[in-house]
CSV table of C-alpha atoms and ligand atoms in Angstrom, one decimal:
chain,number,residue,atom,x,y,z
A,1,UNK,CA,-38.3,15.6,6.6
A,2,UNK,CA,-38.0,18.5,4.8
A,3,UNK,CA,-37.0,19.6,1.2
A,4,UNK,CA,-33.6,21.3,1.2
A,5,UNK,CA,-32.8,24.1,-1.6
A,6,UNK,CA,-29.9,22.9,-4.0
A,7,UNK,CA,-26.7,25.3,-4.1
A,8,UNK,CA,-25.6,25.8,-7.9
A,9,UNK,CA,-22.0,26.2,-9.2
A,10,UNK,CA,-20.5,29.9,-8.8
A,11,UNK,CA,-21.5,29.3,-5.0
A,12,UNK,CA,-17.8,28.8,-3.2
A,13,UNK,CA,-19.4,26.1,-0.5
A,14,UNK,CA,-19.5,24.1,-3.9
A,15,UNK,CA,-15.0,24.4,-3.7
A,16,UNK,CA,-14.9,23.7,0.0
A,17,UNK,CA,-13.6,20.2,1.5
A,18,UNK,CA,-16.3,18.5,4.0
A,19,UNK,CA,-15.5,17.3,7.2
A,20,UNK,CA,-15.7,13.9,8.7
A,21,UNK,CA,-18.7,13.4,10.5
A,22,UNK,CA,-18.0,12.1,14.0
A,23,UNK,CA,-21.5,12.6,16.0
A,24,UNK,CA,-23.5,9.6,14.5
A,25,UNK,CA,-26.7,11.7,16.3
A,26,UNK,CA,-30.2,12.8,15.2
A,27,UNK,CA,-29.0,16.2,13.2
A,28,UNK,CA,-27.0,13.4,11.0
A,29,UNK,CA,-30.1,11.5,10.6
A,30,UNK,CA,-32.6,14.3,9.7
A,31,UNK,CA,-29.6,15.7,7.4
A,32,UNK,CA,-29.8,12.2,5.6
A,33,UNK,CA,-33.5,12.2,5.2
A,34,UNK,CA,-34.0,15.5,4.1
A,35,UNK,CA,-30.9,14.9,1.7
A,36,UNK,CA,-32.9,11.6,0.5
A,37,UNK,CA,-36.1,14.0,0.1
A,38,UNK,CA,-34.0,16.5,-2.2
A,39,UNK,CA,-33.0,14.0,-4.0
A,40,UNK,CA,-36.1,12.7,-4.7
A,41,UNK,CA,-37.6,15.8,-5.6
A,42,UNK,CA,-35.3,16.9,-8.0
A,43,UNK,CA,-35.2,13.3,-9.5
A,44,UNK,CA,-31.6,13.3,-9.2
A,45,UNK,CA,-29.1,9.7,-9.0
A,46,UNK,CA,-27.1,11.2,-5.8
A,47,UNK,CA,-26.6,14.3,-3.7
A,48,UNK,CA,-24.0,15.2,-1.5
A,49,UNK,CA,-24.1,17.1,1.7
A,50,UNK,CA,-22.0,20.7,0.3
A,51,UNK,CA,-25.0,20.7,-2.3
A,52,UNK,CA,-27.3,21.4,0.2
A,53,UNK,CA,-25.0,23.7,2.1
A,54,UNK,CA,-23.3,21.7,4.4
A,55,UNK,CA,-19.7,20.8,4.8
A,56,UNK,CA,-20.2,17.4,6.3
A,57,UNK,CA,-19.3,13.8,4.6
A,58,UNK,CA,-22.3,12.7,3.9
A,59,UNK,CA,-24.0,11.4,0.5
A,60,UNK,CA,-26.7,9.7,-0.7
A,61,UNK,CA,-27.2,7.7,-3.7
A,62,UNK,CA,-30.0,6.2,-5.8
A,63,UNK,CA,-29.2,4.4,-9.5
A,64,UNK,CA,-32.7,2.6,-9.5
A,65,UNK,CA,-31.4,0.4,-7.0
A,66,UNK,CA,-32.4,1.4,-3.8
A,67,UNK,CA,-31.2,4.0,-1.4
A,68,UNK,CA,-27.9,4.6,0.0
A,69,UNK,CA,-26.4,6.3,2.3
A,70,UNK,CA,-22.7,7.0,2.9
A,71,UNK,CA,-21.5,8.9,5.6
A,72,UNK,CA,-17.2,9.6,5.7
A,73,UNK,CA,-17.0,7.5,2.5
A,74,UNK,CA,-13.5,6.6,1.4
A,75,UNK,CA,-12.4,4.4,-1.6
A,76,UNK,CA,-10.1,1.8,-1.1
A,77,UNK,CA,-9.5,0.2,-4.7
A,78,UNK,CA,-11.0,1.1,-8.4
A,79,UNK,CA,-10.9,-0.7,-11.4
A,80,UNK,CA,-10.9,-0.1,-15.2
A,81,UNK,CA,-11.7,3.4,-17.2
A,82,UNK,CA,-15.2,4.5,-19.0
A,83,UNK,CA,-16.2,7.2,-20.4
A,84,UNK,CA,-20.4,8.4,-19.8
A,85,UNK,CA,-22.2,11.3,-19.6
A,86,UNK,CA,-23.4,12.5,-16.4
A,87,UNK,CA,-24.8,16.0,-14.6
A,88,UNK,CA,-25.4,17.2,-11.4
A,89,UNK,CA,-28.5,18.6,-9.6
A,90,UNK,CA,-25.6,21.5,-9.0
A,91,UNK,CA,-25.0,22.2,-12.5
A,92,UNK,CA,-28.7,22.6,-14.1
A,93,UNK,CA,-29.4,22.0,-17.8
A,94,UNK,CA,-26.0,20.5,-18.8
A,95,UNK,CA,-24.5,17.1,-19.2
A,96,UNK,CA,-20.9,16.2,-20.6
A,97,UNK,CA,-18.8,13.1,-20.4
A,98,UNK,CA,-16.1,12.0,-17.8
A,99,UNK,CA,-13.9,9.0,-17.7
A,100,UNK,CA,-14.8,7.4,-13.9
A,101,UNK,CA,-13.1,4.0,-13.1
A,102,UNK,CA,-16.2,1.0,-14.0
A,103,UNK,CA,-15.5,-0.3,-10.3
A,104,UNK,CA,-14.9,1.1,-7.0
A,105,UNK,CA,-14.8,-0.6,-3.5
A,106,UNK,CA,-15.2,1.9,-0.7
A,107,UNK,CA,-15.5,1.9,3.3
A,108,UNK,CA,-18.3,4.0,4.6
A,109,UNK,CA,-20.3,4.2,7.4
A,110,UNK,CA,-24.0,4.0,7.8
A,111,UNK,CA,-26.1,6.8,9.9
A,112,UNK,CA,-25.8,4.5,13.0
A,113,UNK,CA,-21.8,4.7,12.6
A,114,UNK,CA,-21.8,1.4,11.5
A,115,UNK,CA,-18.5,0.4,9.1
A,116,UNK,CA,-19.8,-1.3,6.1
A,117,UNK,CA,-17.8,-2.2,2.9
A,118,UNK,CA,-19.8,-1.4,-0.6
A,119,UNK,CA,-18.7,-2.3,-4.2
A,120,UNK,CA,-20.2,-0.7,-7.2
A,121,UNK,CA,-20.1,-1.1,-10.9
A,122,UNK,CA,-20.8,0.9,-13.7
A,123,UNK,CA,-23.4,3.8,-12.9
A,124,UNK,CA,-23.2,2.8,-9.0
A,125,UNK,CA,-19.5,3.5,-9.4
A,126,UNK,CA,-19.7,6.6,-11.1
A,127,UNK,CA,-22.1,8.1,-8.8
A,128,UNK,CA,-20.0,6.9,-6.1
A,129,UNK,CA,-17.0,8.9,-7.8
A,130,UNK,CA,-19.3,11.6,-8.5
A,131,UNK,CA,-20.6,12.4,-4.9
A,132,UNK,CA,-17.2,12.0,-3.3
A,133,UNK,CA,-15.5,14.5,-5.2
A,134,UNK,CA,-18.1,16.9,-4.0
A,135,UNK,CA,-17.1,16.4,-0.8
A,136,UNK,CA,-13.7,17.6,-1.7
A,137,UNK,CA,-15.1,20.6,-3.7
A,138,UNK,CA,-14.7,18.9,-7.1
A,139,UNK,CA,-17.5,19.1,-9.6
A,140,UNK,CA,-17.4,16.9,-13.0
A,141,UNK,CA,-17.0,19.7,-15.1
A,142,UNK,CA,-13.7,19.8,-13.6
A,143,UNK,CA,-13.0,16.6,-15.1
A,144,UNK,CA,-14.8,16.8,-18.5
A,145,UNK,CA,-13.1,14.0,-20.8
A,146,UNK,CA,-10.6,16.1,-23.4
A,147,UNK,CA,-12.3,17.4,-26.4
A,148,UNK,CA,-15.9,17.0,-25.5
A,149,UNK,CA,-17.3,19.7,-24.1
A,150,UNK,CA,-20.1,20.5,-21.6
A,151,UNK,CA,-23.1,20.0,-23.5
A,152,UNK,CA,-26.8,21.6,-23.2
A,153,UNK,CA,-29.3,19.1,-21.5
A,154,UNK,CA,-32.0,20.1,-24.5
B,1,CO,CO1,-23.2,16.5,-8.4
């Protein structure tokens, strides 16, 4: 496992849409891990794959309850409307609030190209949200809630 380096926003890769992963093989595996090790590192609730410079649909996700891992994710239904701040390891020192449905239900597959069927609420579903629109070169601050700007971390 190795730590990847972070790409920030300004980089275009950041605006690019990922592709479907279709080789469930060892480069997708040691992508994942080292993606989990990033994450980790910078202390961060999710990272997707563009953040770390590659154009693949693959994203990892930890809210404090557990790791995981979502390879060609696709949501299938969402529920309901709030409004929460959130950030991005890709958009240092800033925060600002964006209105993400409170549930999502999604198909993904696991690194062993397994189909699995996730629900999430609340912060899940936001970092859910969150990660897939990075895969189709969408960053929150696109998508700041009207009249509340991007705020300073500190
Ligand atoms: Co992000």
């Amino acid at each position: 496992m190795a730590i990847r380096s972070v790409v920030k926003i300004g980089d275009e890769i950041l605006r690019k849409k990922s592709k479907e992963v279709v080789e469930f093989d060892f480069k997708l595996a040691d992508l994942l891990d080292d993606m989990v090790e990033t994450m980790r590192k910078a202390d961060g609730a999710g990272l997707a794959a563009p953040q770390v410079g590659i154009l693949k649909r693959v994203v990892v996700i930890d809210v404090g309850q557990g790791i995981v891992e979502l390879v060609n994710p696709k949501i299938l239904k969402t529920a309901g409307a709030v409004s929460e701040i959130e950030g991005c390891l890709s958009v240092p020192n800033k925060k600002g609030y964006v209105i993400r449905p409170k549930s999502v239900k999604l198909e993904a597959f696991d690194r062993c190209g397994n189909k699995c069927i996730i629900k999430g609420e609340d912060l899940f579903a936001r970092a859910i949200c969150h990660e897939i629109d990075h895969l189709d070169g969408i960053l929150y601050v696109d998508k700041l809630e009207e009249g509340r700007p991007l705020m300073n971390e500190k």
